[in-house]
Amino acid sequence: MVRNATRFLSVGLAAVLIAACGGGNSGNYGGTSNPTMPTSQTGTVSTVITDASSEDWATIGVKVLSIALVPQGGGSNVAVYTAPATVPLVNLAQLDQIAEILGNTSVPAGTYTGAVLTIGANPGDVLLTVAANPETGFAETPGTTIPTDRLQIQHAQGMAPNLTASVKVNFVTPLVVSADQNNALALEFDLAHPAFLVGHVPPGAGNTLWAVNFNGPVHHRPLHDLTRLVLRHMYGDVASIATDNASIMVTKEFPVEPAVSPETAIATTQSLQILVDSTNGTIFYDVDAKSHSVIKDFSSESNLPGRSVRIAARYQEDGTLVATRIWASDQFNNVWLSPEGHVLHVDAGNNVIIVASESGGGVALTVDANTQFFFRQPQGPAADATPIATGTAFLANHDLVRGFKVHASVVDPLAAPLVAQTIDIETAVYEGRISAPSAAGFTLTRLFGMAKDDYVYSLNYIADSTANGMDGNGNAINGYKWWNFAYPTLVNSGANAIADFVSATDGSVNFGGSMGSVPSRGISFARWNDPANPHGWSAAASILTPSILPLGFVATGLVNNAFTMTVIGGANAATVDVSPASDSATLVYQVDYTAGVVTVNPIDIATSAGLATLTTGLAAGAPVKVYGVPQPDGTLKAYVLAYFTGQAPAQ
């Protein structure tokens, strides 16, 4: 399979949540003459950003300059985040289904229908570093940073050195800010979106040009249950301890990206109040003293002001933040040093795991008899603070596999080898080819470039009675749920969810030749210790992800919303179905390479003009890239389709 010719970011490895993928919405951001925003009362908005994952990149760093809310009915946009003078790079690759808190802001109470993000678009404002072990066939050398002259940020405005990209996001449901209450806004950068990073290799050039496109891959993520939001460990400097010893005030900080040695912090003006868990206790680690204890107030830690901290926190229903674990040191480098990233390798024979670092390498961690494993479950305070396993046995039986997102702490940051003290599992995801789906469960087979990372893992479904979040309308869901990658708001849950999943994963598309059959693929978010499988993983939610196809070529053009295509390595043409339905249209992009410039333009095929443009673009022989789900009738349902104009990509 050839995948280094023209590459969209792999959607076969996508990990996405409800409202985390699909087409961008259009909307009115100009306002009208009748503003409805009251100004006499205010509420607090916590702004967080999240993303979906990719194993190909160690760092996808962006500079978010500002975020503003769009009031319903018109009026001036209301700022909820402004970057500090030294703008930090936020590494989106670390936010795999977890959220980075940007800060809390007091805003006028009322209803908001959208947001406007301003993102830096100068050379150096986007940082791409390749992972240590990307997918087989990835176009870049492992561990390298892409030179800025090979990055082309789409839709940049202004003049250097003040280039920016403006991203307008319509909310899935309006954000209602209530007076004197805490509210939350979550915006998601979908790394799995095929139009986010578009690679194009001009014939004979050898070096891939990367088009970075923020319009479409940035979405609103409704938060119907704030207590279930897994937060990224936050960094800060302790400003004070409350007089009742129940909380600390922390000035939020960001680590410098790319990392320097010793690592330093970028201070912000955002202050966050962090409460101690007075019921279950907060685990407090003094990194300098190499000690830890369980505290229910801060009376024993009177020396905290002025120290650097890393905090694993959770939201309570009222929007306050409670610390599950706190690491403290006199040096920022000591609390930052702990490895954070996706698991690259698990060597159960030698009790060693490799965690991806932001520099494109890997950090080896030894697991010993005292290493504690936690699974982040913020909705259950006691479970969130209780290890699910201790010691080396957890590495056996693929209970920890490549692709899990973790944040580890070490016993001694200066020791060699590093010994893991704790390993926070922030996202537990199994993925790959789906086989043997049944009413009892299914099997996922995942193959990597290194065979020792391969796994075949069977998952049962969580119990029908297990609470499992909410649907797009805020209704509670119990039991297993699933959805299609391109339609994340159409969640299949309830009595027929499992039977529908079995039926939906029964198809394949046969291209013949060395390509062969393309099976159904998916990713599953696993939950530990569900009643259906005590002391093990169960599937709580699954996403049917588009199958990964190599570069293809149109065989016969678009007729009755279908065309046929061949792929490199295949011998047969297969039928691809395209949907122009306004609520579920295939996402179509024209990728043009002319005079050294790559341009990515969305085509709205829900309109007659857009459908006509696509029909013209899908002429026989035209190069195409298709992401779709195999159907039981042997066709491929296209979720995302890119066709290429101008100079054709290399093969």
mmCIF file with all atom_site columns, N, CA and C in Angstrom, residues 285-292 410-414 421:
data_model
loop_
_atom_site.group_PDB
_atom_site.id
_atom_site.type_symbol
_atom_site.label_atom_id
_atom_site.label_alt_id
_atom_site.label_comp_id
_atom_site.label_asym_id
_atom_site.label_entity_id
_atom_site.label_seq_id
_atom_site.pdbx_PDB_ins_code
_atom_site.Cartn_x
_atom_site.Cartn_y
_atom_site.Cartn_z
_atom_site.occupancy
_atom_site.B_iso_or_equiv
_atom_site.pdbx_formal_charge
_atom_site.auth_seq_id
_atom_site.auth_comp_id
_atom_site.auth_asym_id
_atom_site.auth_atom_id
_atom_site.pdbx_PDB_model_num
ATOM 1  N N  . TYR A 1 285 ? 2.211  14.813 46.231 1.00 0.00 ? 285 TYR A N  1
ATOM 2  C CA . TYR A 1 285 ? 3.574  14.334 46.013 1.00 0.00 ? 285 TYR A CA 1
ATOM 3  C C  . TYR A 1 285 ? 4.538  15.508 46.124 1.00 0.00 ? 285 TYR A C  1
ATOM 4  N N  . ASP A 1 286 ? 5.467  15.421 47.047 1.00 0.00 ? 286 ASP A N  1
ATOM 5  C CA . ASP A 1 286 ? 6.549  16.394 47.125 1.00 0.00 ? 286 ASP A CA 1
ATOM 6  C C  . ASP A 1 286 ? 7.705  15.820 46.315 1.00 0.00 ? 286 ASP A C  1
ATOM 7  N N  . VAL A 1 287 ? 7.873  16.345 45.101 1.00 0.00 ? 287 VAL A N  1
ATOM 8  C CA . VAL A 1 287 ? 8.864  15.778 44.181 1.00 0.00 ? 287 VAL A CA 1
ATOM 9  C C  . VAL A 1 287 ? 10.272 15.962 44.726 1.00 0.00 ? 287 VAL A C  1
ATOM 10 N N  . ASP A 1 288 ? 10.534 17.096 45.365 1.00 0.00 ? 288 ASP A N  1
ATOM 11 C CA . ASP A 1 288 ? 11.878 17.361 45.878 1.00 0.00 ? 288 ASP A CA 1
ATOM 12 C C  . ASP A 1 288 ? 12.226 16.422 47.034 1.00 0.00 ? 288 ASP A C  1
ATOM 13 N N  . ALA A 1 289 ? 11.276 16.187 47.922 1.00 0.00 ? 289 ALA A N  1
ATOM 14 C CA . ALA A 1 289 ? 11.514 15.318 49.079 1.00 0.00 ? 289 ALA A CA 1
ATOM 15 C C  . ALA A 1 289 ? 11.299 13.848 48.762 1.00 0.00 ? 289 ALA A C  1
ATOM 16 N N  . LYS A 1 290 ? 10.780 13.563 47.549 1.00 0.00 ? 290 LYS A N  1
ATOM 17 C CA . LYS A 1 290 ? 10.482 12.186 47.122 1.00 0.00 ? 290 LYS A CA 1
ATOM 18 C C  . LYS A 1 290 ? 9.568  11.492 48.135 1.00 0.00 ? 290 LYS A C  1
ATOM 19 N N  . SER A 1 291 ? 8.509  12.218 48.496 1.00 0.00 ? 291 SER A N  1
ATOM 20 C CA . SER A 1 291 ? 7.556  11.676 49.462 1.00 0.00 ? 291 SER A CA 1
ATOM 21 C C  . SER A 1 291 ? 6.144  11.952 48.975 1.00 0.00 ? 291 SER A C  1
ATOM 22 N N  . HIS A 1 292 ? 5.192  11.226 49.519 1.00 0.00 ? 292 HIS A N  1
ATOM 23 C CA . HIS A 1 292 ? 3.804  11.516 49.185 1.00 0.00 ? 292 HIS A CA 1
ATOM 24 C C  . HIS A 1 292 ? 2.912  11.190 50.379 1.00 0.00 ? 292 HIS A C  1
ATOM 25 N N  . VAL A 1 410 ? 7.458  9.871  37.883 1.00 0.00 ? 410 VAL A N  1
ATOM 26 C CA . VAL A 1 410 ? 8.571  8.984  38.180 1.00 0.00 ? 410 VAL A CA 1
ATOM 27 C C  . VAL A 1 410 ? 9.015  9.160  39.627 1.00 0.00 ? 410 VAL A C  1
ATOM 28 N N  . VAL A 1 411 ? 9.631  8.135  40.156 1.00 0.00 ? 411 VAL A N  1
ATOM 29 C CA . VAL A 1 411 ? 10.106 8.167  41.534 1.00 0.00 ? 411 VAL A CA 1
ATOM 30 C C  . VAL A 1 411 ? 11.202 9.211  41.696 1.00 0.00 ? 411 VAL A C  1
ATOM 31 N N  . ASP A 1 412 ? 12.154 9.212  40.766 1.00 0.00 ? 412 ASP A N  1
ATOM 32 C CA . ASP A 1 412 ? 13.279 10.144 40.825 1.00 0.00 ? 412 ASP A CA 1
ATOM 33 C C  . ASP A 1 412 ? 13.563 10.633 39.407 1.00 0.00 ? 412 ASP A C  1
ATOM 34 N N  . PRO A 1 413 ? 13.305 11.917 39.105 1.00 0.00 ? 413 PRO A N  1
ATOM 35 C CA . PRO A 1 413 ? 13.498 12.410 37.734 1.00 0.00 ? 413 PRO A CA 1
ATOM 36 C C  . PRO A 1 413 ? 14.951 12.403 37.279 1.00 0.00 ? 413 PRO A C  1
ATOM 37 N N  . LEU A 1 414 ? 15.906 12.216 38.194 1.00 0.00 ? 414 LEU A N  1
ATOM 38 C CA . LEU A 1 414 ? 17.319 12.202 37.823 1.00 0.00 ? 414 LEU A CA 1
ATOM 39 C C  . LEU A 1 414 ? 17.887 10.791 37.727 1.00 0.00 ? 414 LEU A C  1
ATOM 40 N N  . GLN A 1 421 ? 6.357  5.942  39.092 1.00 0.00 ? 421 GLN A N  1
ATOM 41 C CA . GLN A 1 421 ? 5.665  5.933  40.374 1.00 0.00 ? 421 GLN A CA 1
ATOM 42 C C  . GLN A 1 421 ? 4.165  5.760  40.170 1.00 0.00 ? 421 GLN A C  1
#
